[in-house]
CSV table of C-alpha atoms and ligand atoms in Angstrom, one decimal:
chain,number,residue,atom,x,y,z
A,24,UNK,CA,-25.6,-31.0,-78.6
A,25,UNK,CA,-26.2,-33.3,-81.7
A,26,UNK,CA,-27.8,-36.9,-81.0
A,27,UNK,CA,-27.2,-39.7,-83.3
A,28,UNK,CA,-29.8,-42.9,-82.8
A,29,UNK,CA,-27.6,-44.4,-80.7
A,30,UNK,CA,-26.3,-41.7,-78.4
A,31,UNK,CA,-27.3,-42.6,-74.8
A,32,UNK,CA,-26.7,-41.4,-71.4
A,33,UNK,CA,-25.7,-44.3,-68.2
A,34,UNK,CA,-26.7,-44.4,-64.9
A,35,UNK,CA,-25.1,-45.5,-62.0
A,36,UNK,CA,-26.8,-45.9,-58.9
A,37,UNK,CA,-23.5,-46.8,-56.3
A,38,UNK,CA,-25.0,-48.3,-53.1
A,39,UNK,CA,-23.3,-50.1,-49.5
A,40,UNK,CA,-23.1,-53.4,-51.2
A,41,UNK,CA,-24.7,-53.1,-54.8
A,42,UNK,CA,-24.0,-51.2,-58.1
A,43,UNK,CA,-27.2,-50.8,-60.0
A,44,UNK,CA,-27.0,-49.2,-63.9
A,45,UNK,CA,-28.9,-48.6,-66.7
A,46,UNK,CA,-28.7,-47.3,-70.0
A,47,UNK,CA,-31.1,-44.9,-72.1
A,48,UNK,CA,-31.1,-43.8,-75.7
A,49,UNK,CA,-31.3,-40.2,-76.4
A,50,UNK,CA,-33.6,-37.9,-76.8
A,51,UNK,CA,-36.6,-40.0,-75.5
A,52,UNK,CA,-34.0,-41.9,-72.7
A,53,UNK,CA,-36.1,-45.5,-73.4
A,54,UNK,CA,-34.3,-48.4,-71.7
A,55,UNK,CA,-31.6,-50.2,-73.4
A,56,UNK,CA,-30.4,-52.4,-70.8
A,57,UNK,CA,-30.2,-52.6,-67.0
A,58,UNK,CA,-28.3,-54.6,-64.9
A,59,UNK,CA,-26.8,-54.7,-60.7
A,60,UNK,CA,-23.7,-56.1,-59.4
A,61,UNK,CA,-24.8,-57.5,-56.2
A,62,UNK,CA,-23.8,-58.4,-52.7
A,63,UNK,CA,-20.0,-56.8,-53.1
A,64,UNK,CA,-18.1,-57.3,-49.8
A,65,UNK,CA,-20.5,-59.7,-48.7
A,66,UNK,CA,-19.9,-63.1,-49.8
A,67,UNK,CA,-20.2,-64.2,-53.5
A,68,UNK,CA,-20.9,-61.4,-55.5
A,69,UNK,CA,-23.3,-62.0,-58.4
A,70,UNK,CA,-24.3,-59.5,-61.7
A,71,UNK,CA,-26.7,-59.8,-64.3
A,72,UNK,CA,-28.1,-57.3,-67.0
A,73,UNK,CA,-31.3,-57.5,-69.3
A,74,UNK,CA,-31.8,-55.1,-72.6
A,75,UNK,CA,-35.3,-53.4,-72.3
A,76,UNK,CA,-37.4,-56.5,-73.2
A,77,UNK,CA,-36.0,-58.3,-69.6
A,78,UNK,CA,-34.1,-60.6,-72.0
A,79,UNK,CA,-31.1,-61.4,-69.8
A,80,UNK,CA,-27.4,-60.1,-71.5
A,81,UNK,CA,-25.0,-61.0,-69.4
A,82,UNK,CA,-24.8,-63.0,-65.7
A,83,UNK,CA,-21.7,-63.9,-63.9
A,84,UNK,CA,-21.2,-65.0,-60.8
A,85,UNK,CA,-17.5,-64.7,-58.4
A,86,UNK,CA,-17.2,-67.0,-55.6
A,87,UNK,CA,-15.1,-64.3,-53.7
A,88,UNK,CA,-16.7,-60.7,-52.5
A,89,UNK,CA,-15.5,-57.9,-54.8
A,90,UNK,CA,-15.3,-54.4,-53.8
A,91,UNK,CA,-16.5,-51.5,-55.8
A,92,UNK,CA,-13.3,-50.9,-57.4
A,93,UNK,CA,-13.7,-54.3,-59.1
A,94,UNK,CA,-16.9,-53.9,-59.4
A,95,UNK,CA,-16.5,-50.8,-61.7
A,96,UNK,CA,-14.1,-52.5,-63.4
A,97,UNK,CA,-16.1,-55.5,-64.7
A,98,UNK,CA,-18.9,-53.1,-65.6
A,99,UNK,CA,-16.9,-50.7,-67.4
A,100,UNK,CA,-15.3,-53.9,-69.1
A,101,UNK,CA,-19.0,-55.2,-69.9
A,102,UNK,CA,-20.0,-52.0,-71.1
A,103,UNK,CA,-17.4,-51.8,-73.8
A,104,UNK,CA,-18.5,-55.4,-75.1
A,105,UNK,CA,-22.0,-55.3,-74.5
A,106,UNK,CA,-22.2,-51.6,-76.1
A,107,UNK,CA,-20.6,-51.5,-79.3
A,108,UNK,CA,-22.6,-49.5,-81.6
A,109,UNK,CA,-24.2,-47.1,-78.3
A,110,UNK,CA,-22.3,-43.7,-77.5
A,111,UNK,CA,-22.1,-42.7,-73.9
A,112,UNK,CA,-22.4,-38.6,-74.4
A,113,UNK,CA,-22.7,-38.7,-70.4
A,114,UNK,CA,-22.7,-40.5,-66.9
A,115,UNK,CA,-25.6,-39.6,-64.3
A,116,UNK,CA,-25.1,-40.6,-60.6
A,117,UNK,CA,-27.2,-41.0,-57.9
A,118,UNK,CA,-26.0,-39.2,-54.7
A,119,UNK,CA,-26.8,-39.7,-51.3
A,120,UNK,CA,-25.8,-35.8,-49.7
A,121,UNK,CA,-25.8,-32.9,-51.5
A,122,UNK,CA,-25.5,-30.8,-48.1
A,123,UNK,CA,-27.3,-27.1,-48.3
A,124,UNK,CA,-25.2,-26.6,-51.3
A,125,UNK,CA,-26.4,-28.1,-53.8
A,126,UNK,CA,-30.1,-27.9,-55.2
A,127,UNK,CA,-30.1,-29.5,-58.5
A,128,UNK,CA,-28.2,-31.8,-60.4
A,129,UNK,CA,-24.1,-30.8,-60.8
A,130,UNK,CA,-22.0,-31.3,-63.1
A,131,UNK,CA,-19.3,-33.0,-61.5
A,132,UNK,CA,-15.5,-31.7,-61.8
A,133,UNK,CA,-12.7,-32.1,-59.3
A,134,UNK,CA,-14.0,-29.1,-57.8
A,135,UNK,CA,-17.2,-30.5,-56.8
A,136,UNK,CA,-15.9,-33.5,-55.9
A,137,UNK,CA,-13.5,-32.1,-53.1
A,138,UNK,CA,-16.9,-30.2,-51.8
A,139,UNK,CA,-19.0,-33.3,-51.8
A,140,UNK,CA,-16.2,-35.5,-50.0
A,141,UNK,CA,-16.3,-32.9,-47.2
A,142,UNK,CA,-20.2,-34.1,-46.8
A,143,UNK,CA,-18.6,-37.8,-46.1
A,144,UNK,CA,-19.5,-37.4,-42.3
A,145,UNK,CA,-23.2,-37.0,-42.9
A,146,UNK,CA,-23.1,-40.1,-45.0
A,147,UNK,CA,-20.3,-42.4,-43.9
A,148,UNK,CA,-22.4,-45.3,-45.1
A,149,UNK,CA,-23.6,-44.1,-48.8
A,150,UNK,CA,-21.7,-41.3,-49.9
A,151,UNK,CA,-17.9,-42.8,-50.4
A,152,UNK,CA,-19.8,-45.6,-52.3
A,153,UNK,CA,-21.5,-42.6,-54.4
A,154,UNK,CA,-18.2,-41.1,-55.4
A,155,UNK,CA,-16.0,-43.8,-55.7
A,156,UNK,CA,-17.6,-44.2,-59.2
A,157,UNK,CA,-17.4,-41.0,-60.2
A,158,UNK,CA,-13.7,-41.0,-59.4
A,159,UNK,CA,-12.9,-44.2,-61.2
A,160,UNK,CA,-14.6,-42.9,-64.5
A,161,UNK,CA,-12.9,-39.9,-63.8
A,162,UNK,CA,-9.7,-41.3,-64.4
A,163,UNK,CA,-10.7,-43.8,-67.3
A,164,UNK,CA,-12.8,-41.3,-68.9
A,165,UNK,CA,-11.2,-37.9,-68.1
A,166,UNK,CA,-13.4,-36.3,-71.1
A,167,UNK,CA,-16.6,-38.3,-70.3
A,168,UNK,CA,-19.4,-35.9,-68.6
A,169,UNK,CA,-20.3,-36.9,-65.1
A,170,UNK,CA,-23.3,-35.4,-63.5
A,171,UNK,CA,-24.6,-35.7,-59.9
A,172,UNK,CA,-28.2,-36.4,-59.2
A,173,UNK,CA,-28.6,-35.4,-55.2
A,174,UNK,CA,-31.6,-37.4,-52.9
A,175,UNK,CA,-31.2,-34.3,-50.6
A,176,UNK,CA,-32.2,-31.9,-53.6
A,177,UNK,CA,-35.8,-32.1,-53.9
A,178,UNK,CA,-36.4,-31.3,-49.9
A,179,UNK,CA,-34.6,-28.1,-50.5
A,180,UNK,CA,-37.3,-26.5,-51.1
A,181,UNK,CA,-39.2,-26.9,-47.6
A,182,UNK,CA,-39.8,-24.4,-45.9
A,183,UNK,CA,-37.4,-23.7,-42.9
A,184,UNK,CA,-39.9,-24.6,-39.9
A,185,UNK,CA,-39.5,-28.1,-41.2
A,186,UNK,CA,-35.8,-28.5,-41.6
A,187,UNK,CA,-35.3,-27.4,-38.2
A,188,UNK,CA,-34.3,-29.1,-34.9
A,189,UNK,CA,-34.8,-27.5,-31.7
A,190,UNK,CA,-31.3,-26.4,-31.3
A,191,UNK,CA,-29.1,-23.7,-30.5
A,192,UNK,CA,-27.9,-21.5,-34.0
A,193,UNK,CA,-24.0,-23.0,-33.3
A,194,UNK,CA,-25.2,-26.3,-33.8
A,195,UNK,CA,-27.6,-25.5,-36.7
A,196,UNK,CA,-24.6,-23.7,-38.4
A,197,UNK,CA,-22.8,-27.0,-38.1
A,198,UNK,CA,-24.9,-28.4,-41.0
A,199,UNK,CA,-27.2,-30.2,-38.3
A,200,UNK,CA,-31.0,-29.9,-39.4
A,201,UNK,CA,-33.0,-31.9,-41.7
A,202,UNK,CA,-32.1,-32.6,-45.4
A,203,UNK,CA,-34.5,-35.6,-46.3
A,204,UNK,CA,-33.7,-38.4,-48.6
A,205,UNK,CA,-35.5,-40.6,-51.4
A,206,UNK,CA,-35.8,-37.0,-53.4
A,207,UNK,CA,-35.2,-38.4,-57.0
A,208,UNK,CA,-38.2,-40.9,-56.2
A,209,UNK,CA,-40.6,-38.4,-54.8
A,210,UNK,CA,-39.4,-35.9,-57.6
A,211,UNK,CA,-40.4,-38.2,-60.1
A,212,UNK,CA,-44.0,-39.2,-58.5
A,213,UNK,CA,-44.8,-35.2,-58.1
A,214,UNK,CA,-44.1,-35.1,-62.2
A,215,UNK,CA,-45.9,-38.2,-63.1
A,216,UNK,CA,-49.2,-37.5,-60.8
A,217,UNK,CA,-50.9,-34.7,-62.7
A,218,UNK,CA,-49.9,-36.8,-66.1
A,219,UNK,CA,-52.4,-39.4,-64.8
A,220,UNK,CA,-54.8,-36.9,-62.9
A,221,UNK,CA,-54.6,-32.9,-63.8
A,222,UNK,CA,-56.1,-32.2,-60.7
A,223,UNK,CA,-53.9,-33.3,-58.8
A,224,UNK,CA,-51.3,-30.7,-59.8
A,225,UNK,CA,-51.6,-28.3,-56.8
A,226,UNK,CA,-52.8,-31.1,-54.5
A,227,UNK,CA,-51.8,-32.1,-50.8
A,228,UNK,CA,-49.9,-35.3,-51.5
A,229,UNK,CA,-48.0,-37.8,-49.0
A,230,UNK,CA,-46.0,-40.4,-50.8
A,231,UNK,CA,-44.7,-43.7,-49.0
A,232,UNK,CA,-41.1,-44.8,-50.9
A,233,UNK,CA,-41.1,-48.0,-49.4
A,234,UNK,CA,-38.0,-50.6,-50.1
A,235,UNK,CA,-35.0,-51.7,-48.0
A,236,UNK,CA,-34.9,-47.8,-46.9
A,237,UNK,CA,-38.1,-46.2,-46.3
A,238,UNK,CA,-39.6,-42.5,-46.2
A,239,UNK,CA,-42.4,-40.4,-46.5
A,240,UNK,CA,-43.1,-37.3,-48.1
A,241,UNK,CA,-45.2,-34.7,-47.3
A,242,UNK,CA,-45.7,-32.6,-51.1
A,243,UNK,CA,-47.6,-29.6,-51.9
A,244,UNK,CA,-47.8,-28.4,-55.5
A,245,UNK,CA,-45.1,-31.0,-56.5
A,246,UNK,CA,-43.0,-29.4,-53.8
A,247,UNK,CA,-41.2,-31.7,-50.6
A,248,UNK,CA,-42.9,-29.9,-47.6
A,249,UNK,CA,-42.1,-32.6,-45.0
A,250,UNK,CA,-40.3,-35.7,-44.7
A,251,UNK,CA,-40.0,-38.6,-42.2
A,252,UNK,CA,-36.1,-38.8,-43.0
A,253,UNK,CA,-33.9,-36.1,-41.4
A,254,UNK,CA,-30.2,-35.0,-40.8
A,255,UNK,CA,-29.3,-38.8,-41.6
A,256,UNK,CA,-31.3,-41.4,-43.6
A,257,UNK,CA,-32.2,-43.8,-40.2
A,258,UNK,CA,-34.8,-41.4,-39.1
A,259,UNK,CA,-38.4,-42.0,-39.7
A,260,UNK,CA,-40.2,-45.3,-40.4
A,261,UNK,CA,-38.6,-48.4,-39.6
A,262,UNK,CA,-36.5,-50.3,-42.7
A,263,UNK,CA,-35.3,-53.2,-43.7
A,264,UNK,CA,-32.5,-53.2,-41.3
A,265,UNK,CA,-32.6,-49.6,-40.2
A,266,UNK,CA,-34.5,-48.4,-36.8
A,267,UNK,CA,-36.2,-45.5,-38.2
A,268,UNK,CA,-37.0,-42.8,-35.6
A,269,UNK,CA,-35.7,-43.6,-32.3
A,270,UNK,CA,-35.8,-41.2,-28.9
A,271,UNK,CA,-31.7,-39.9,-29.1
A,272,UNK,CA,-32.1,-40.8,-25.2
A,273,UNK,CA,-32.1,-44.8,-26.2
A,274,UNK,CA,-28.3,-43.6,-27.8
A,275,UNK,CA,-26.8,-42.5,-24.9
A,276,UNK,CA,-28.6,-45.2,-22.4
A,277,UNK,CA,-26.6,-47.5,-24.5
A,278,UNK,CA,-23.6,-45.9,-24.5
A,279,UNK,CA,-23.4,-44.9,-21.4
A,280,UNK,CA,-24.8,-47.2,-19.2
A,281,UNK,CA,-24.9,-50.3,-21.4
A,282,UNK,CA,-21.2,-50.1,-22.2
A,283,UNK,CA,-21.7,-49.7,-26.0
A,284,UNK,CA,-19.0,-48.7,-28.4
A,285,UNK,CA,-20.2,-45.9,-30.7
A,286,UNK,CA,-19.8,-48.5,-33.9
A,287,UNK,CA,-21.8,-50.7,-31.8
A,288,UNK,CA,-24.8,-48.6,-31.7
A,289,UNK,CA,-24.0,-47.5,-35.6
A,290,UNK,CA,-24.2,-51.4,-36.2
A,291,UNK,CA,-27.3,-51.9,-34.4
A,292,UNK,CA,-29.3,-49.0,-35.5
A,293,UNK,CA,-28.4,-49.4,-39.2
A,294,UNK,CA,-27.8,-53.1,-39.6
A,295,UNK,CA,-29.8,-55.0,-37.3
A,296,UNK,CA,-33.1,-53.2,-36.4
A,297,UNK,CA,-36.1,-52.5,-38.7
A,298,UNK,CA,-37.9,-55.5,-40.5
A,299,UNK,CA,-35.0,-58.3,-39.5
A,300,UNK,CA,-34.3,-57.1,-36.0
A,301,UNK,CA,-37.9,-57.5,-34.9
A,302,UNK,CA,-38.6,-60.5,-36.6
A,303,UNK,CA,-35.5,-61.9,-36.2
A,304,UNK,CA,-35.8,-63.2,-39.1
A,305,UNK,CA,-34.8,-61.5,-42.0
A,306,UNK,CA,-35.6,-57.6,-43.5
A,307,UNK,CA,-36.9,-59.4,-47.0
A,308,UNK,CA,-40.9,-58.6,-46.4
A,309,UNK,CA,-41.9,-61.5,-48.8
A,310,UNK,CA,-40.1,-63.4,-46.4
A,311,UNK,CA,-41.4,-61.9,-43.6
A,312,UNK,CA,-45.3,-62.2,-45.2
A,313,UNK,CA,-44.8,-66.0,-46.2
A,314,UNK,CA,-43.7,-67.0,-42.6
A,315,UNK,CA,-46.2,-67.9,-39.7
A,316,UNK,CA,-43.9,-66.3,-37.1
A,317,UNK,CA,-45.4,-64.2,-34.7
A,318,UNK,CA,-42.6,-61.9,-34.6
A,319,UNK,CA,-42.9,-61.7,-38.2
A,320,UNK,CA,-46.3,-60.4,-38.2
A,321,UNK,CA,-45.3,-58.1,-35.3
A,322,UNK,CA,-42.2,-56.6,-37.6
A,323,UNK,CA,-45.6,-56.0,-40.5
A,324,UNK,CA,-47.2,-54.6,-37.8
A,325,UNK,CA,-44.7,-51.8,-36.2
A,326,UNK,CA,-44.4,-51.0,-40.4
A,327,UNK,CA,-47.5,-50.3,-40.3
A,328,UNK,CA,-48.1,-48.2,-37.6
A,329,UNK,CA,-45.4,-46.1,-38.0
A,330,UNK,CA,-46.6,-45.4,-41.5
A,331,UNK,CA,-50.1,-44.7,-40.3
A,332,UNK,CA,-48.2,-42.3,-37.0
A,333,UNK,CA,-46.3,-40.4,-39.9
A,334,UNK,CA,-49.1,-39.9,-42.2
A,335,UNK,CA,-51.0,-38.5,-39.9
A,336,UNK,CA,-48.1,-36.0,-38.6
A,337,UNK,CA,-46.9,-35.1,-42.4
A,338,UNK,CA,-51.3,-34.6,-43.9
A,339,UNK,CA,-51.2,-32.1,-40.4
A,340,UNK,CA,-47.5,-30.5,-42.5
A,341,UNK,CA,-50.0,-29.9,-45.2
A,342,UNK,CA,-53.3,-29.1,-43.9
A,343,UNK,CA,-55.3,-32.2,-45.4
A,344,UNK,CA,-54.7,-34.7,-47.5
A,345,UNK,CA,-56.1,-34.7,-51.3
A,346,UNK,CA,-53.9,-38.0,-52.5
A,347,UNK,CA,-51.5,-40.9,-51.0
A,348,UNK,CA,-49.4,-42.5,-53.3
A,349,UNK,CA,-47.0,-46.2,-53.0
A,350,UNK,CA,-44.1,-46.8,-54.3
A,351,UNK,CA,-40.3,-48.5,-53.8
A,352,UNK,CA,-40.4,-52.5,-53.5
A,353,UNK,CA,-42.6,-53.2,-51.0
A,354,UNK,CA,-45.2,-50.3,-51.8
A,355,UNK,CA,-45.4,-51.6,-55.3
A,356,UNK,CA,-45.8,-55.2,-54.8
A,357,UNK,CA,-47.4,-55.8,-50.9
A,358,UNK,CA,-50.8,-55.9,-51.5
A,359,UNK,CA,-51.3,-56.8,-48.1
A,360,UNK,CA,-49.5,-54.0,-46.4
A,361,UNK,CA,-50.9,-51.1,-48.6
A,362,UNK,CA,-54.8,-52.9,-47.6
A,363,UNK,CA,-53.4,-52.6,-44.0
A,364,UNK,CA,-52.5,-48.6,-44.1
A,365,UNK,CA,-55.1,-47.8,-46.3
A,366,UNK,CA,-57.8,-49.6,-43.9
A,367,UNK,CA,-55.5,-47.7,-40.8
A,368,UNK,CA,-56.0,-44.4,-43.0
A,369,UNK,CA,-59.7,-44.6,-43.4
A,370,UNK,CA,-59.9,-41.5,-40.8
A,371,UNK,CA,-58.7,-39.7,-43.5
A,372,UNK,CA,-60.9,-40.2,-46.1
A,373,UNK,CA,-58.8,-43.1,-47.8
A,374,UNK,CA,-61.3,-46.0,-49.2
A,375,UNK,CA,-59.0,-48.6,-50.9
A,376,UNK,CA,-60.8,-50.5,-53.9
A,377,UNK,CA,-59.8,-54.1,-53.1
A,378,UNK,CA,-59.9,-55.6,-56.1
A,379,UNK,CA,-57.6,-52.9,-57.8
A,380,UNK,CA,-55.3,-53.0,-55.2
A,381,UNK,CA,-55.0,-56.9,-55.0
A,382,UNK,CA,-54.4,-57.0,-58.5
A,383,UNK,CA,-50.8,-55.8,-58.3
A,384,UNK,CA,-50.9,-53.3,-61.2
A,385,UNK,CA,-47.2,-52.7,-62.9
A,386,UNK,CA,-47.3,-49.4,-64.0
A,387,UNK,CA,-49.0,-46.4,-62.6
A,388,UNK,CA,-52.5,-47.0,-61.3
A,389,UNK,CA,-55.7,-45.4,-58.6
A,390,UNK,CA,-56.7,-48.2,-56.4
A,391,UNK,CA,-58.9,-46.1,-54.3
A,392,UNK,CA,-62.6,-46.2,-55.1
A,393,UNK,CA,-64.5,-44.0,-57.6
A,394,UNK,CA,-65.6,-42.2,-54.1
A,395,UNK,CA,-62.9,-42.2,-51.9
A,396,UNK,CA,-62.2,-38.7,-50.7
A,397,UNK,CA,-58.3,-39.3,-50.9
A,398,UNK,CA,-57.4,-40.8,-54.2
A,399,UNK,CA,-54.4,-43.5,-53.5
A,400,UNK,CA,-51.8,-44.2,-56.0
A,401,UNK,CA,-49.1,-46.8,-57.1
A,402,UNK,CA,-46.5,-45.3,-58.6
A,403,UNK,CA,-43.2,-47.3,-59.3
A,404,UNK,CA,-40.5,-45.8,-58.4
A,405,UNK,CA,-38.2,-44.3,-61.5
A,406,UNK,CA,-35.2,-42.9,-59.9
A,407,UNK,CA,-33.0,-44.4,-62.7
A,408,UNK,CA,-34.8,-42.2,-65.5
A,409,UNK,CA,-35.2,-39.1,-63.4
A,410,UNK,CA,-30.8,-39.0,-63.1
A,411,UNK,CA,-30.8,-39.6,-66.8
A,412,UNK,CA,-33.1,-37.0,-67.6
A,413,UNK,CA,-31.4,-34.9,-65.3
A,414,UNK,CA,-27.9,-35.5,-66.9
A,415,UNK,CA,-29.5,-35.1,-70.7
A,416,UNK,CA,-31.0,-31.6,-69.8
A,417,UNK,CA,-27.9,-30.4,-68.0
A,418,UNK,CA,-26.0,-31.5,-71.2
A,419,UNK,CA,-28.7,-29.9,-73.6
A,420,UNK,CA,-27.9,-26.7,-71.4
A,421,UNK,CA,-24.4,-26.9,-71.1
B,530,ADP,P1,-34.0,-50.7,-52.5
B,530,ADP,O1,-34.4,-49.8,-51.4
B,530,ADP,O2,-32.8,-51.5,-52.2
B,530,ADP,O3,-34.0,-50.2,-53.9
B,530,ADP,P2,-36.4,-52.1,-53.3
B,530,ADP,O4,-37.2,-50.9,-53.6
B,530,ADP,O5,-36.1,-53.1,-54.4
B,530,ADP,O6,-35.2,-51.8,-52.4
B,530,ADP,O7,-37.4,-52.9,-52.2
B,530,ADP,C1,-36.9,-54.0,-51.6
B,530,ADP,C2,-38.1,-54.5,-50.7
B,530,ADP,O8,-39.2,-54.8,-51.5
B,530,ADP,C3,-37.8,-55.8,-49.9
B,530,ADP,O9,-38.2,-55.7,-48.6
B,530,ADP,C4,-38.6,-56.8,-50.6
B,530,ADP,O10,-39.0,-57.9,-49.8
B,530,ADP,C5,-39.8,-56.0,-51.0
B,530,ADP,N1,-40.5,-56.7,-52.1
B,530,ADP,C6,-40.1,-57.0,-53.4
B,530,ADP,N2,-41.1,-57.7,-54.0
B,530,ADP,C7,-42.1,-57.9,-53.1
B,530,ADP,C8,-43.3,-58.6,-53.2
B,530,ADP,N3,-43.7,-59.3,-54.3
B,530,ADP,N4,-44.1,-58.6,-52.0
B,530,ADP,C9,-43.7,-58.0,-50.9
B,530,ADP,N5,-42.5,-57.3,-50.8
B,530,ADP,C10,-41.7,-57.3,-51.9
């Protein structure tokens, strides 16, 4: 493939109720511009873009809620204003499921497609939202190349003991065992790690992805070992609105003798647990630190605890623990809660340096001490750049 200056490769990143893209220029993918469509279906639905200095280059706001369709729509329309002059040689998407199938990043043809719509029951929530993209650009852009980026990919390298539930082979063979989620994010802190520290290239690392949905990631070697998400993306540590791990008992109590309909319980253990069902309040933790609630602090608190519970269970995954790293939203930007693990952690070896830490770094930074045993990490999260470096390499292949 030949690259002229201003030959670049999109990203779209299709979630429940946002649209997030960016643009890079080949070969070195820097950011051109950014930009989400926000709070589709929801109520007024509200965009806005900024070119790779954060100037802002385009805002609207609708007061109706559009859909995805639309959504597309205006970006694909904004896209052929805003980038006159850039050439889009491909489109990388982030998707939720690849299933066992697929361990890498997929050029994506009608073929594919049909497989990956099959894996719609493992994802009902994220996975139409995925494609629906892909199939729009599809038929505007039937000779544009589309490539899939999978969260499921990078955790298909565990080994089996920790993809497995304690079930009978039938039910395994249904497709019901472990897949993990967040991979793109974890894939990118196991490449950038030994960039900042060589010796960490083999280590024994557990990475926190922390934002409105959070994991954890048990990695060995730059390879997933573990993970706190399993056969769906609600297991683990409590989210924003998610429940994280929950005993499959509580499921059928409520079902069965609570009188629960089955989208009741989907409602409740997706939409209205985690940060904002506790607190009542809301999932937003900058809310949630500001206030003076006491269930508030007690929503910071279960975090917390489950983080501490899980790191514990995924350093045992690995025999030891040489680093811990943050990233995602709230692991990038709560001081306060990574002071609260880290001091939760210190059985570890952990020994937080509290002046790094409270100084919010923006890019990738150690805010342990100079002796702490386990060196701990900030590293914002990149999933954007790792789909289009994905998509230019499978191009440069092709
Ligand atoms: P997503 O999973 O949707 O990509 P993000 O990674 O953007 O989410 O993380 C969103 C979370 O990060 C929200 O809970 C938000 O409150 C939290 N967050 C963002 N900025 C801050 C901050 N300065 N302090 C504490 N939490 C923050």
């Amino acid at each position: 493939m030949t690259t002229a200056s201003t030959d670049c490769i999109a990203v779209i990143n299709a979630g429940s109720s946002s649209i997030k893209f960016s643009v890079h220029v080949l070969p070195g993918l820097a950011l051109a511009f950014k930009g989400r469509i926000e709070n589709l279906y929801r109520g007024a639905t509200r965009f806005s873009a900024q070119d790779a200095d954060g100037a802002t280059v385009g805002e609207q706001r609708w007061p109706e809620a559009l859909d995805h369709h639309a959504g597309m729509a205006f970006l694909i329309d904004f896209a052929a204003r805003e980038l006159d002059g850039y050439r889009v040689r491909a489109v990388g998407h982030r998707i939720v499921h690849g299933g066992v199938d697929y361990s890498g990043p997929q050029r994506l043809d009608e073929a594919v497609l049909e497989r990956l719509e099959r894996l719609v029951p493992l994802a009902p929530l994220h996975l139409p939202h995925n494609l629906a993209p892909v199939r729009a650009l599809m038929a505007l852009a039937p000779g544009l190349p589309q490539v899939g980026c999978f969260d499921t990919a990078f955790h298909t390298a565990q080994p089996a003991l920790a993809r497995a539930f304690a079930l009978p082979p039938a039910i395994t063979d249904l497709g019901i065992r472990r897949y993990g989620f967040h991979g793109l994010s974890y894939e990118h802190i196991a490449a950038t790690l030994p960039l900042h520290d060589p010796a960490l290239q083999d280590a024994r690392v557990v990475a926190a992805h922390l934002g409105n949905g959070a994991s954890m990631c048990a990695m060995r070697g730059g390879r997933s070992m573990a993970s706190t998400m399993g056969f769906t993306a609600v297991d683990g540590l409590p989210m924003g609105t998610r429940c994280g791990a929950l005993d499959p008992g509580v499921v059928i109590y409520l079902i069965e003798e609570q009188g629960m309909s089955v989208a009741g319980v989907q409602r409740l253990m997706y939409q209205e647990s985690g940060l904002l069902g506790v607190s009542g309040l809301s999932s937003d933790m900058r809310v949630l630190e500001a206030s003076s609630d006491p269930r508030a602090q007690l929503a910071i608190d279960l975090l917390v605890y489950r983080i501490g519970r899980e790191l514990g269970s995924l350093a045992a995954s690995i025999q030891g623990l040489d680093a811990l790293v943050f990233s995602g939203g709230i692991g990038e930007n709560s001081a306060r809660l990574r002071a609260a693990v880290c001091r939760d952690a210190a059985w570890l070896g952990v020994e937080l340096d509290p002046a790094a830490n409270a100084a919010n770094p923006a890019g990738v930074a150690r805010i342990s001490t100079a002796g702490s045993r386990v060196s701990v990490w900030l590293v914002p999260a990149e999933e954007e750049r790792m789909i289009a470096r994905h998509t230019y390499e499978l191009l440069e292949a092709a």
